Every structure is written in structure tokens, then in C-alpha cells.
Coordinates of C-alpha atoms (C1' of nucleotides) in Angstrom, one line a residue:
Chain A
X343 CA -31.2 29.0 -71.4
X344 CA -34.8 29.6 -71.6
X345 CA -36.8 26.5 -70.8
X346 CA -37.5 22.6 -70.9
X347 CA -40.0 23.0 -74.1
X348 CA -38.3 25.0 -76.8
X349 CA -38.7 23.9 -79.9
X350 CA -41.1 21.5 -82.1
X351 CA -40.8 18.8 -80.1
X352 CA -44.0 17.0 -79.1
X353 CA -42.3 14.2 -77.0
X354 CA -42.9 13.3 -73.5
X355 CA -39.0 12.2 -73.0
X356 CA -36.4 13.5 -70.7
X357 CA -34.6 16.4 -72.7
X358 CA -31.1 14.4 -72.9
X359 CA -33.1 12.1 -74.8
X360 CA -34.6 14.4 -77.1
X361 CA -31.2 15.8 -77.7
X362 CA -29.6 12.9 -78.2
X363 CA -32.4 11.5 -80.8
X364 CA -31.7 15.1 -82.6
X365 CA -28.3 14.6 -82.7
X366 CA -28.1 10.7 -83.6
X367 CA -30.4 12.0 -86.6
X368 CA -27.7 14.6 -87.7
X369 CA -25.6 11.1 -88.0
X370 CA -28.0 8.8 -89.7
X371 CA -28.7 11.8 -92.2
X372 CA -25.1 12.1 -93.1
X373 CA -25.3 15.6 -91.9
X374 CA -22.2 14.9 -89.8
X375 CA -20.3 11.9 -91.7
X376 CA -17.9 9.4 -89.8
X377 CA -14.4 10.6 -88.4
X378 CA -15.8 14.8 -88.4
X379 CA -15.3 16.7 -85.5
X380 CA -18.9 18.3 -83.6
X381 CA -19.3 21.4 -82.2
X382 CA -18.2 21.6 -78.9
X383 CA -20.8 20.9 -75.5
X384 CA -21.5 24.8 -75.2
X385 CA -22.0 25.2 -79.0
X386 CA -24.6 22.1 -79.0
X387 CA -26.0 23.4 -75.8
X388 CA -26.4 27.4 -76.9
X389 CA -28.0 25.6 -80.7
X390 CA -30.7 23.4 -78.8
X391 CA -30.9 25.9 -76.1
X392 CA -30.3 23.5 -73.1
X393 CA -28.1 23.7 -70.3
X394 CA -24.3 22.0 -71.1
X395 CA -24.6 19.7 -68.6
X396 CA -27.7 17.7 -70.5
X397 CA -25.8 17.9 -73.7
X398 CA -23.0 16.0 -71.8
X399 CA -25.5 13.4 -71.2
X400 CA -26.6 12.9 -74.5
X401 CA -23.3 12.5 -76.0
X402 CA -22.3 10.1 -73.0
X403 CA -24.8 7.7 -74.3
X404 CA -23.9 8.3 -77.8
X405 CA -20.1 7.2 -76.9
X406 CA -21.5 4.2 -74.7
X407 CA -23.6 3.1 -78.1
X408 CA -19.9 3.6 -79.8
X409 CA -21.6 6.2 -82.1
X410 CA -18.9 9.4 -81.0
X411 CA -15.2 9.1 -79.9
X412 CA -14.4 12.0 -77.5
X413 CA -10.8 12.8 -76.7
X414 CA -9.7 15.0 -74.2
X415 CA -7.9 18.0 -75.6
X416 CA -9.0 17.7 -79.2
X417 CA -13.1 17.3 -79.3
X418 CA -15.7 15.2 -80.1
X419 CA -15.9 13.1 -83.6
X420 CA -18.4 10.1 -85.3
X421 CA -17.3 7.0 -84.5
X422 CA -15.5 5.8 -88.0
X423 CA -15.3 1.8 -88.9
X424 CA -12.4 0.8 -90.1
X425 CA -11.1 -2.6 -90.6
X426 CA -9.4 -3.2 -87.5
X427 CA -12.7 -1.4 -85.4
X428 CA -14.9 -3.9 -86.9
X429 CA -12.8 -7.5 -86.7
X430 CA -12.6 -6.0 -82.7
X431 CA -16.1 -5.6 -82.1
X432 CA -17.8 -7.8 -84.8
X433 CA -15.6 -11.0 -85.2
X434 CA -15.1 -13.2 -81.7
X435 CA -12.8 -15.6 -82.9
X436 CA -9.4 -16.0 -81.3
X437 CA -6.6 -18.3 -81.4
X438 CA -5.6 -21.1 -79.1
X439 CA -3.2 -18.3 -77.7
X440 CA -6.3 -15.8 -77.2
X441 CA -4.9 -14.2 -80.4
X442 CA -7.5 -12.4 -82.3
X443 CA -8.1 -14.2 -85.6
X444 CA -7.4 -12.0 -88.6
X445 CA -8.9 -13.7 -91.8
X446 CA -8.0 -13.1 -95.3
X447 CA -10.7 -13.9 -98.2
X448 CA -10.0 -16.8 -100.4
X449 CA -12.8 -17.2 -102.5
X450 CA -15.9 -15.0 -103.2
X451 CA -18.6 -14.9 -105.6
X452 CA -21.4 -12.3 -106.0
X453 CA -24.5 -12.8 -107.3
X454 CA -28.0 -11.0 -107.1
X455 CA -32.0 -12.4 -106.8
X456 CA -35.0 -11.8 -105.8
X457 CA -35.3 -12.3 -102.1
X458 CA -36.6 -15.7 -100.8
X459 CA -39.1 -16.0 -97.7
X460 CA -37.0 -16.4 -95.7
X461 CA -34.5 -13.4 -96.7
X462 CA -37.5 -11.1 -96.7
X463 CA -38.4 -11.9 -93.0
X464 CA -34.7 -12.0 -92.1
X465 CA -34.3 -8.6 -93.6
X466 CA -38.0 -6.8 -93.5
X467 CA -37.9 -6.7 -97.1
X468 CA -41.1 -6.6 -99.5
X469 CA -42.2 -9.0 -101.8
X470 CA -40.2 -8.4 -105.4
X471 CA -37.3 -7.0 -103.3
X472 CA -33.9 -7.5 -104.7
X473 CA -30.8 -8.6 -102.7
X474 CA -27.3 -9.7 -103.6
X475 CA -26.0 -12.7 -102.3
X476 CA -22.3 -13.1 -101.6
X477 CA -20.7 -16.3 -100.8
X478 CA -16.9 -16.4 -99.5
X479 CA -14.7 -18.9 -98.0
X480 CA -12.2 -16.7 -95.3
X481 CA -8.8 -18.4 -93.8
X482 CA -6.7 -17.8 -91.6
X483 CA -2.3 -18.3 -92.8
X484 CA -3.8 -19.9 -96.2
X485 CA -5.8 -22.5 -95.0
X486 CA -9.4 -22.5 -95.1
X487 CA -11.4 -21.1 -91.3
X488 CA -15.3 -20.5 -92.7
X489 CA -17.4 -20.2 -95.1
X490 CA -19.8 -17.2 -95.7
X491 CA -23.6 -16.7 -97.6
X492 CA -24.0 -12.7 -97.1
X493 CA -27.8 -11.4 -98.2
X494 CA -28.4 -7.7 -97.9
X495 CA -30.7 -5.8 -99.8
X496 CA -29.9 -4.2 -103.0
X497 CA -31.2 -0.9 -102.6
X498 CA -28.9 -0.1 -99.5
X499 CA -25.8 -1.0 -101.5
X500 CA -26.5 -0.4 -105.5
X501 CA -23.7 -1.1 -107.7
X502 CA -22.4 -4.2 -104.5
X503 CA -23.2 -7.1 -106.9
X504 CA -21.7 -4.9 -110.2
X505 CA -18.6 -4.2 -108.3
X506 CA -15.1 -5.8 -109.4
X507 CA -14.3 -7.1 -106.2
X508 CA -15.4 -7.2 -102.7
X509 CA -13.3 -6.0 -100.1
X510 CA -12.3 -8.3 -97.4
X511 CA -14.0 -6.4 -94.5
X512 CA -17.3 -5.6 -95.5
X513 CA -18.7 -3.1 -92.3
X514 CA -16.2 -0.5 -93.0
X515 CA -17.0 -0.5 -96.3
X516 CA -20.7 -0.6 -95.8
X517 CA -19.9 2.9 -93.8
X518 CA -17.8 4.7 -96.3
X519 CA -19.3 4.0 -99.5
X520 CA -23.1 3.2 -98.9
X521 CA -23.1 5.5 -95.6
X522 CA -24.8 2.5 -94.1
X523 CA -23.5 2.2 -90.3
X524 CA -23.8 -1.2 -88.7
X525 CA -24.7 -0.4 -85.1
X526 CA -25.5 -4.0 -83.6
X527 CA -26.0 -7.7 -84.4
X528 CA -27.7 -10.6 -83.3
X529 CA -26.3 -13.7 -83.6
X530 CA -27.1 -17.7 -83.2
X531 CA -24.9 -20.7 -82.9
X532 CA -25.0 -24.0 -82.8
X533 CA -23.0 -26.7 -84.0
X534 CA -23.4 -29.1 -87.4
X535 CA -21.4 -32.0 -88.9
X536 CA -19.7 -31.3 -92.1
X537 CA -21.6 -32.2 -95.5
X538 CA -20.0 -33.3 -99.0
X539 CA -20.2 -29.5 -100.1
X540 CA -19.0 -27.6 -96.7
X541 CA -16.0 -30.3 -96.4
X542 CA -14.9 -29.5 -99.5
X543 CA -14.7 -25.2 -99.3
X544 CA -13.2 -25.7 -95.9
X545 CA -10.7 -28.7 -96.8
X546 CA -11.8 -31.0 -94.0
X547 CA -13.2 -34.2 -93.6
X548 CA -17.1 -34.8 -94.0
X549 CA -18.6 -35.3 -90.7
X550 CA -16.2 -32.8 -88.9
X551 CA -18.0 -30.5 -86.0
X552 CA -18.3 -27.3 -87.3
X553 CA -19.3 -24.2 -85.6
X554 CA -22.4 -22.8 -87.5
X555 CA -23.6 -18.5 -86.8
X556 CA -26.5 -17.2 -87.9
X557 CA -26.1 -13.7 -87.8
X558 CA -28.1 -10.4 -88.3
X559 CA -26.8 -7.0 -88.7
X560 CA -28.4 -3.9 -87.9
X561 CA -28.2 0.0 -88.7
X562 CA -30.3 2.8 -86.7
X563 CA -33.4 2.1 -85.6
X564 CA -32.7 -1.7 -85.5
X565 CA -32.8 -1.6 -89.2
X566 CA -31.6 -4.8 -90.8
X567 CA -29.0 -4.6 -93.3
X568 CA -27.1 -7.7 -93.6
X569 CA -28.3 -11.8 -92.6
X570 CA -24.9 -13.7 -92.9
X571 CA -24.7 -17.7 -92.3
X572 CA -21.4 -19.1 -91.5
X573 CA -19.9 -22.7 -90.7
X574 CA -16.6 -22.8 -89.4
X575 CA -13.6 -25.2 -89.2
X576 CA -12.2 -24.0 -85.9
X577 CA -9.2 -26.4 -85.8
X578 CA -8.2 -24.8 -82.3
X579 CA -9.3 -21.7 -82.4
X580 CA -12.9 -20.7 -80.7
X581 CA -15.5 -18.1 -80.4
X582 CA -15.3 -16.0 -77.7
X583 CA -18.3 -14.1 -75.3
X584 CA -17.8 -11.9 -72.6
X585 CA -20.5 -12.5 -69.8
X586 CA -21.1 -9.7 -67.7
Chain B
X981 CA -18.3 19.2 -48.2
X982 CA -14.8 20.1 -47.4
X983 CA -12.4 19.4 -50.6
X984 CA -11.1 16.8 -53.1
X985 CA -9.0 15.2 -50.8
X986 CA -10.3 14.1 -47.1
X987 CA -9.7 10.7 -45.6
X988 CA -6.8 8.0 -46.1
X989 CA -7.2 7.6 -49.9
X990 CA -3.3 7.8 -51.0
X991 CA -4.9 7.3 -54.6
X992 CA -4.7 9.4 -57.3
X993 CA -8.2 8.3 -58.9
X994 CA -11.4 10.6 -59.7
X995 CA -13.2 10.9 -56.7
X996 CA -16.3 9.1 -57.8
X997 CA -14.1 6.2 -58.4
X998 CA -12.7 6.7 -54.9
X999 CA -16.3 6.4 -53.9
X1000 CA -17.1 3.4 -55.9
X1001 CA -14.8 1.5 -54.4
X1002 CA -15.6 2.4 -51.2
X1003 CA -18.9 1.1 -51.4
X1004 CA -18.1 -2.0 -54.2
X1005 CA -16.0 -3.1 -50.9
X1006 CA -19.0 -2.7 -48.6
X1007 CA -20.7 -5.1 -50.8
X1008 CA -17.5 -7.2 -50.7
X1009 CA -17.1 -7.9 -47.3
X1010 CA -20.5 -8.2 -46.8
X1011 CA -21.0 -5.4 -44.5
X1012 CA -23.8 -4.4 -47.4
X1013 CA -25.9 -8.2 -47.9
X1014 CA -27.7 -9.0 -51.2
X1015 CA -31.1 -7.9 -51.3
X1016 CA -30.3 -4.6 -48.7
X1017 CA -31.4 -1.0 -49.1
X1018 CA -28.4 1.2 -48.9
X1019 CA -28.4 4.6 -47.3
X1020 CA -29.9 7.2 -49.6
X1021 CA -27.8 9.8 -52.4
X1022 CA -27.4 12.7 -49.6
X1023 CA -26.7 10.2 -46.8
X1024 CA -24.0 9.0 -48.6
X1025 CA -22.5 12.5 -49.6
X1026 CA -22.7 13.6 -46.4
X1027 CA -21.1 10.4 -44.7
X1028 CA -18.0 10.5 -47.4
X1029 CA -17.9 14.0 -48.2
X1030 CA -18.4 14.5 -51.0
X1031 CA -21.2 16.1 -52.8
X1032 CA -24.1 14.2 -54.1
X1033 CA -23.8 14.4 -57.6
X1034 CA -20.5 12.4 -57.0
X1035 CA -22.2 10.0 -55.5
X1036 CA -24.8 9.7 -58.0
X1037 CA -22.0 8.8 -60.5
X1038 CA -20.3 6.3 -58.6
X1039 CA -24.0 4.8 -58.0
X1040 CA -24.6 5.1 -61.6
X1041 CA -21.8 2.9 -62.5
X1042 CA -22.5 0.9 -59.8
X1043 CA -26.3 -0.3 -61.2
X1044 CA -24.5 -0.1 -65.4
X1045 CA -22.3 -3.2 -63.5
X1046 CA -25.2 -4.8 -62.3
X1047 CA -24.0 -4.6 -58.5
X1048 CA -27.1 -2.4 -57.8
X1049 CA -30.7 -1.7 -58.6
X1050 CA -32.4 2.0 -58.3
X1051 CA -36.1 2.3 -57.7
X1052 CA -37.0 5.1 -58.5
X1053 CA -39.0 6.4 -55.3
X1054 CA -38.0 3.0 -53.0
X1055 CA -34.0 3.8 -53.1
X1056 CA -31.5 2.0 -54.2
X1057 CA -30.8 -2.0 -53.3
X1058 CA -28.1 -4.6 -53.6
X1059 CA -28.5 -6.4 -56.8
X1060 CA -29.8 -10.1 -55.4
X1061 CA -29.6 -13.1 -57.4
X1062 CA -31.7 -15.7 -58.1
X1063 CA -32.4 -18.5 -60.5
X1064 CA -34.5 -16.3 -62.9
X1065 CA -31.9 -13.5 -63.3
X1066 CA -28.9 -15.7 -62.9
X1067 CA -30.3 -17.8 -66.0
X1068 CA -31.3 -14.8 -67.9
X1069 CA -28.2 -13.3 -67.6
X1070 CA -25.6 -15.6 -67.9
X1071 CA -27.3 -18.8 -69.6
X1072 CA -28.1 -17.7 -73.5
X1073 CA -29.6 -21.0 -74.7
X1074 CA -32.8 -20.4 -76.8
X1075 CA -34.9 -22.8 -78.6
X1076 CA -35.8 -22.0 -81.7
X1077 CA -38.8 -20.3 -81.1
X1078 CA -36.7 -17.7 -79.8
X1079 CA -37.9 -18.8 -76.2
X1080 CA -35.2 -19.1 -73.4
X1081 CA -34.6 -22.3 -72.3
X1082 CA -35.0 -23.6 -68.5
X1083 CA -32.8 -26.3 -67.7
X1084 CA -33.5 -28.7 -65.0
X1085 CA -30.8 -31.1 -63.7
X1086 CA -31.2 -35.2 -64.8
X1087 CA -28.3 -36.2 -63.0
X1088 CA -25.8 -35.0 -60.4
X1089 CA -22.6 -36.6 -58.8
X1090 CA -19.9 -34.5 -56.3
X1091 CA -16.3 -35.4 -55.5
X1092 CA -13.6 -33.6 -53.7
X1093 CA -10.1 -34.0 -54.9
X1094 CA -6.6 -32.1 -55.2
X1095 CA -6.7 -29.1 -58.3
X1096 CA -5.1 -30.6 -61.3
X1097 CA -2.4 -28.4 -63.1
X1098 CA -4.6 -27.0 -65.3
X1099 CA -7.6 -26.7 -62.7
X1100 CA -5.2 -24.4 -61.0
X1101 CA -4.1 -21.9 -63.6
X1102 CA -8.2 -21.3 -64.6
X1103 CA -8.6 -20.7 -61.1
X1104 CA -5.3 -19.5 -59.8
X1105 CA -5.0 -21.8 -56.9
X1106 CA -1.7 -22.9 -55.1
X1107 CA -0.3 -26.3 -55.6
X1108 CA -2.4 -28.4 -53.1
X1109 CA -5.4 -26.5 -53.1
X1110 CA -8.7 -28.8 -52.8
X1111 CA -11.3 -28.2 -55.7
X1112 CA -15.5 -30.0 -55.6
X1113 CA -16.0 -30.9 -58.7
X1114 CA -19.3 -31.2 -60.0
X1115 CA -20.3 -33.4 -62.5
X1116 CA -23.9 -33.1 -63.9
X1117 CA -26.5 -33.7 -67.1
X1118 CA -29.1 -31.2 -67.4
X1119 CA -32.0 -31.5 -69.6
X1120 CA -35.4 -29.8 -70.9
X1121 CA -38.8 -31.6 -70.8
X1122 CA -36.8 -34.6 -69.9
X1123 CA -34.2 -34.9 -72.4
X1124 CA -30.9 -34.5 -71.6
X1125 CA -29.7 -31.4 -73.5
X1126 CA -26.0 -30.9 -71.9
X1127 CA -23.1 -32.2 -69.6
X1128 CA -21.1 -29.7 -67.3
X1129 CA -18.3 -30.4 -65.7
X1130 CA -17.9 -27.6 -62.8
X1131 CA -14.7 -26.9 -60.7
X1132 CA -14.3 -24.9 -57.6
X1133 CA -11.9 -24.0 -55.0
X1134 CA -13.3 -25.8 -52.4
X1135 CA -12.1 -22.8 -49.9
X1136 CA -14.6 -20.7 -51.5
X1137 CA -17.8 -23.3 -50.6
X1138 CA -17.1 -25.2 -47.6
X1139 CA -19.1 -28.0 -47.3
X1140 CA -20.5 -28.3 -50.7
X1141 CA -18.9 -30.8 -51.5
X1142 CA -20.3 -32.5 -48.0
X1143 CA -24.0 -30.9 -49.0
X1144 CA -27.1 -33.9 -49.5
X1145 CA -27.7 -32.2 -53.2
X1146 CA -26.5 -29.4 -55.3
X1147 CA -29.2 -26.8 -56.4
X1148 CA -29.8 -26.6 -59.7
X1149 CA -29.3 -23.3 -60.3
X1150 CA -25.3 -22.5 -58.9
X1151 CA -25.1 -18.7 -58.8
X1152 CA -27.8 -17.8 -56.4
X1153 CA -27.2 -20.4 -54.4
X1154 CA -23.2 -19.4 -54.3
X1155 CA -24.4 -15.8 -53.2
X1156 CA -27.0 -17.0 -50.3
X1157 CA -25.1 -19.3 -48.7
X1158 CA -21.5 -18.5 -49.5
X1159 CA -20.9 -15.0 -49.7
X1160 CA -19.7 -15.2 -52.8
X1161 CA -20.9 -13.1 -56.0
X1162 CA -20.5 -14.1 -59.9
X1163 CA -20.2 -10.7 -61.6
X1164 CA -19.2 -11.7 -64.8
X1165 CA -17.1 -14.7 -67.0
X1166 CA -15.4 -15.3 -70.3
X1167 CA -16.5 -18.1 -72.3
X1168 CA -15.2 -19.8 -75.2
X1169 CA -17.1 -22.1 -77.4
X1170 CA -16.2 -24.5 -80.1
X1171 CA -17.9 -27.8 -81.5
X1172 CA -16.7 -31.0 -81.3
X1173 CA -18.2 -34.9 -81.8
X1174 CA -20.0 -37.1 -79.4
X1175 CA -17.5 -39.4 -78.1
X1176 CA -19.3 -43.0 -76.5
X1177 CA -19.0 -41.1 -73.3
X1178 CA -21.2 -37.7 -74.4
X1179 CA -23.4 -40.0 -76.8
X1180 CA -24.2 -42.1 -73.9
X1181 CA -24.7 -39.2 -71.4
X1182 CA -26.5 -37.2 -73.8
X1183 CA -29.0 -40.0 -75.4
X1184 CA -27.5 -38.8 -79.0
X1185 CA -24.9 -41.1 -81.6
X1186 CA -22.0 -41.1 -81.3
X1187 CA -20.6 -38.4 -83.9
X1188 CA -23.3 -36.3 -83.4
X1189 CA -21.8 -32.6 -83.2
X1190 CA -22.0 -31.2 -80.1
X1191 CA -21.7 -27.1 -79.0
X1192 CA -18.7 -27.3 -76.2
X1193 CA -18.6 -24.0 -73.5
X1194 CA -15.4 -23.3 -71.7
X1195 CA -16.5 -21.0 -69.1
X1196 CA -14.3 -19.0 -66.7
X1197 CA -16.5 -17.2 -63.7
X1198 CA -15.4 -14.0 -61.8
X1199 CA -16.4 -12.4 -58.7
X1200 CA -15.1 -8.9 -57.4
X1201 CA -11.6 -8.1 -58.8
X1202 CA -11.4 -10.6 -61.3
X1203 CA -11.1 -13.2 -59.1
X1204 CA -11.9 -16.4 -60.4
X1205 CA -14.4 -19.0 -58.7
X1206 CA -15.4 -21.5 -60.9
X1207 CA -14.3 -23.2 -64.3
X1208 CA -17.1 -24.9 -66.2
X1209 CA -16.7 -27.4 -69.5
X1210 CA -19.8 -28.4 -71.0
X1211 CA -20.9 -30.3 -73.9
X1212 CA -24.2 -29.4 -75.5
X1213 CA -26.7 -31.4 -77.5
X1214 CA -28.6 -28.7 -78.8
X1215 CA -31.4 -30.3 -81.2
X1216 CA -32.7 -27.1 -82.7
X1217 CA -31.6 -24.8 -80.1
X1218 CA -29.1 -22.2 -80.3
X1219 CA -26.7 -20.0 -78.4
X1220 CA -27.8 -16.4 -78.7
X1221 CA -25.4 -13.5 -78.6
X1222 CA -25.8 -9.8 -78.6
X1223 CA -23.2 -8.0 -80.9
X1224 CA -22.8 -4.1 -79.9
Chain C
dC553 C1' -47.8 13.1 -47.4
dA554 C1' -42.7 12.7 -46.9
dG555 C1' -38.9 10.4 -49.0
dT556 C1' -36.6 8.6 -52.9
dG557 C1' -34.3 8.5 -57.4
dG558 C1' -34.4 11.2 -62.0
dT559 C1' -33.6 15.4 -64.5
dC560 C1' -31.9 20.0 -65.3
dT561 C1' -29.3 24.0 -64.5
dA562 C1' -25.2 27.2 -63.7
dG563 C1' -20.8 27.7 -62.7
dA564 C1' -16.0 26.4 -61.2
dC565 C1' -11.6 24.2 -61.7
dC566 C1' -8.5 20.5 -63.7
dA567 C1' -6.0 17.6 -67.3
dC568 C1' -4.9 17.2 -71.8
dC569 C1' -4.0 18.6 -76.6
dG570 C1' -2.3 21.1 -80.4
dT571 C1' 0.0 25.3 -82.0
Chain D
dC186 C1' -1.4 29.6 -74.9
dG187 C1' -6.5 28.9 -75.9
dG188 C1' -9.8 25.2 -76.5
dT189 C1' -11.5 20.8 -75.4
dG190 C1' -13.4 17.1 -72.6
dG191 C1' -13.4 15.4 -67.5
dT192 C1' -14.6 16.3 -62.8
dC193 C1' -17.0 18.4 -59.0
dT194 C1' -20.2 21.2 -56.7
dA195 C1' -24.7 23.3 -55.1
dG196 C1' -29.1 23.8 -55.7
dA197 C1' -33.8 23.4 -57.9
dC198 C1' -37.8 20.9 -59.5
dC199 C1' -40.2 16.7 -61.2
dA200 C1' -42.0 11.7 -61.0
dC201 C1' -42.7 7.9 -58.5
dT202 C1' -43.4 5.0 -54.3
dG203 C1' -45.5 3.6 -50.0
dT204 C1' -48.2 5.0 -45.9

DNA sequence: CAGTGGTCTAGACCACCGT
DNA sequence: CGGTGGTCTAGACCACTGT
């Protein structure tokens, strides 16, 4: 309606950006939780005072970034995890079919610490800082496929390490209970042998190649929330990237 | 200008799409070259009929795809490989520094022959076809860090297999002389042991776990144009992937 | 300076959805 | 049917580039 400066707003970005950082914020606040329908493009667009056409923009990037789900016909709505979202954009691994793996837990232990060095850099924690450290073996029809050591800091996720159980897919979980959204990853890989300990959890012979991933996890802002280290038994199966 | 529908286009797709593919095929056949400025936003519009915010979403898509590159007050170019973008976009080996890592080729040896049954399928070729396959060891700072074994339809690259020496970097050199365009793969990646082959190839033990890439490449419309098998010694490296 | 892509607006019509 | 996102248009102004 009225102009391209309107508010408090002392930044020197397109206004689709500005909009868009306003409305990521309503997300990352809790203001509008995962799986609620937002107001409509005029609504957003009369509220901010910009034309509909630059909201349209903003929420286009927001559904590229996997943050909104639009449907035609019904509205706009947060992007909500659940376990089936998350194995489909988080986990890579696929049968010798191109099936996607789904893994079951078999084993899991919680603990919690002070962080390490290294858990501190990993996760931009301060000296002092508590995390909780979980260690699982998943598998796949029984048999053992990897074994996990999860760190993520305490004070995301108080009562994690108190909790009876851990459920088997943690991001969705992360989402609903903590309202901590896991928005992107980086993750490493290379490849080890098999030691005494690792050949036990995953019931293979010492000195088997296993596929090892170091992975981040991060949240708005490129927050980290989670540094995870697995080593897999593939026996088949295999991690797959999309180049593009 | 005139309405929705205008020229022979029996489809029943958006128009921008319509007007993506028009000029995706201009850069298919070549009538558009790698490297080329293409007619401005209005030029365009006026030329298809359409209007030029049309255009400007078909272009849009166009440079998300990687196919072109916008400069902002230059105009808009066919995206042109070379070694430097081809590496950084489809090799993700990083030393542990964090610092991508340039391979240079050790060791090179070309042979023509008839596609194998399974050299087929990964490329979709008819029973006969001739495939070059390239065998090669590439290295940094002298040591050899991995082994690729590279098939393509030999229709594709006449002469290559013919050619006094094969450029180290493939994609770029594919585009220049060939015509032909990677625009994305699939790869799958497991570990494995050094067999006396690898070991010997690689300058590691035998046993030593090794990072093995199945790589599938595309060009325009999925069409496949080379399968790749490598076996990497990575010795503190690490295959990086983005998660999003 | 002229030409290009980048942003922003205002309005129209269509396709789809639930009631 | 009314409401939503999806498409398409026409025009304006800005920011950047090379001459």
C-alpha cells in the first residue's frame, strides 16, 4: 500500500527478504507452531503493508527452504516433521533394490556430561556446558545396520537424558516436544575397518569396511543442535547423493 | 502479447514451462553454445509472446538448474563449464582441513570395446553398442588417492577413445568438444577392502578400507552418459554432503 | 550514458479444495 | 459456492555494468 520503508526496519535488503526474515521469525518464536495454517497472501500483504505479489516471494523461498507446505485450495501451513519427512530427507540409505532403508532401534543408552573440546566446537557450546550423550545401535529386519553416539546440548532438550525412552526418530521429536526445528545438516564420510568394540554392536567380523558419517545438525540461523557419529555395516545396501 | 495459447504447443503445461522448454532445447541442440549471451527478458517476450514476467520465471528456473547465469547489468549467459566449477560442483572430496581437494591424474589407459550387460542398463544402450572405457588413478601431491573406472557410449564422444590423452578434468572437456552437457547424477557410495589389485594401484595394504562411488551422470532429459566406479583411498579426507 | 537484470506493484483470471 | 494458491499480464522504478 503505502511505501517500500514502513515500519522499524533498518535494513538495506530487498523487501521480500525483510518479509520473509519477519515471518521465518514468527516460526522460530513458536508464534505459528508446525502443521498451523497462515493467513492468507492478501492478509500477510495488507499486515506488513506490501504489495501481494512480494509476499508471494517470500513464502516461495520459505517452501523452497521446506519451512511452509502450500496446497492449492486449502492454504499455507509450517512445514511439520514427522517420521516419515525426516528418514526422506535426513537418512540416504537405500537398499540393493533402491528401497529406502527404514531402521528400527535395537539398543540405546542415554547418558549426560560435561561437554568435551571437541563437543563444544562441534556444537558452539561454552565451557561447563552440559550435553547428553546417546548411543544406539539401529537395524534394519533385526539384524544390526549402525551404530550411533548423538551429543546435543542439554539446555535445548531438558528432561532428554531423564526421559524413559528415546524414540526411534529423533528430528520429529526434537520438533514437537523441544520446538527445536532441524533445518539442515552437514555431513562427512569416509570409510574405517571394524574394531573389537564396533564388530561386536554391529555383529560383523573385525576388520570389515564400514561406512563411517560424521554429521551436524542445524536449526535457524545455522544453529547447531545435534553432532551425531555413525559407522555402518552396509551389507548391500549404500548411501545415496543426488548431484545436481 | 496475444493470449495463452499461440504457436504449435499441443501441451497442456503452464506457459512458463512451455517457455522453458523452448529455450532448454535451444541449449540442446546447440543453437544457444556454452559461454553465449542470450537475447535479453523483453526480447524474448516479444519473440514468444508472451509477457516478460513469464519469461523471467522460466529464466529463473533456468539459472536455480544451473543451465544459466544472470548478471545483473551484462544479461544473462549459458552456464559454461570448466575444471573449477565442474570440480566444485560435482567432486565433494575435502581434506580435513575442510579444503577441497584438486585431483590430478597419475595414470591413464583407454580401450574401446562392446557394452557389457550391465554397462548397458546404467546407460541404456542397445545390445551392440560400443562404450571407451577409461581406466585411471588420480592422486593429490603425488599420491594416488583413488581409481575410476569410467564408461561411455562411445556414440556420444567420437574419437575419444582414438584421442593422444584424456583431460583430466571429463565434464568440461565433454561440453567443449562434444556437445554434450552433465547436468546432474546419482551416486551411491559404500566401503569396501583393498583387494591386491586396489592396494597395489592405490600404494595402500591390502585390507585397507576403501570409500567406493557408483556414479550415474545425466545430461538433458535424464539421459545418461557416463557410468563411473571408483575406489577411494582417502587418508584423512572425507566426502562432504549438504543435508537440506 | 544506455542497456541489463532485480524488485515492486496492481490487477486479472484459472484450478483446486472443502462445505 | 467462496476461499485459496497458481499463473499471467503490464507497467514502474532501482542497481549494476560497460562504454
Amino acid at each position: 500500500m503505502s511505501g517500500p520503508d514502513d515500519a522499524a526496519a533498518p535494513a538495506l535488503l530487498p523487501l521480500y527478504a525483510q518479509v520473509k526474515a519477519r515471518l521465518v521469525s514468527r516460526i522460530q518464536s513458536g508464534d505459528w507452531k508446525p502443521g498451523q495454517l497462515i493467513p492468507n497472501e492478501f492478509a500477510l500483504a495488507g499486515e506488513l503493508g506490501v504489495s501481494q505479489g512480494t509476499v508471494r516471494k517470500a513464502l516461495g523461498e520459505m517452501t523452497a527452504e521446506q519451512l511452509l507446505v502450500r496446497r492449492q485450495g486449502r492454504g499455507t501451513f509450517v512445514q511439520r516433521h514427522t517420521p516419515e519427512s525426516m528418514l526422506f530427507r535426513f537418512f540416504n540409505f537405500h537398499d540393493a533394490a533402491g528401497q529406502p532403508i527404514v531402521p528400527e532401534t535395537l539398543w540405546v543408552k542415554v547418558r549426560k556430561g560435561i561437554a568435551k573440546p571437541a563437543e563444544r566446537t562441534r556444537l558452539a557450546l561454552e565451557a561447563g556446558a552440559v550435553v547428553v550423550r546417546i548411543s544406539r545401535v539401529r537395524g534394519r529386519e533385526g539384524r544390526p545396520f549402525d551404530h550411533e553416539q548423538i551429543v546435543v546440548p542439554q539446555a535445548l532438550f531438558p528432561g532428554l537424558a531423564d526421559a524413559s525412552e528415546v524414540p526411534n526418530t529423533l528430528y520429529d521429536h526434537f520438533q514437537q516436544f523441544y520446538g527445536v526445528t532441524a533445518t539442515g545438516g552437514e555431513e562427512k564420510l569416509d570409510a574405517v575397518s571394524a574394531g573389537e568394540r564396533e564388530a561386536g554392536l554391529l555383529d560383523v567380523a573385525p576388520g570389515t569396511p564400514l561406512l563411517r558419517l560424521d554429521r551436524t545438525m542445524f536449526s535457524f540461523d545455522d544453529k547447531p543442535i545435534e553432532w551425531r557419529l555413525s559407522v555402518c555395516a552396509l551389507g548391500g545396501a549404500h548411501y545415496s547423493v543426488r548431484l545436481g
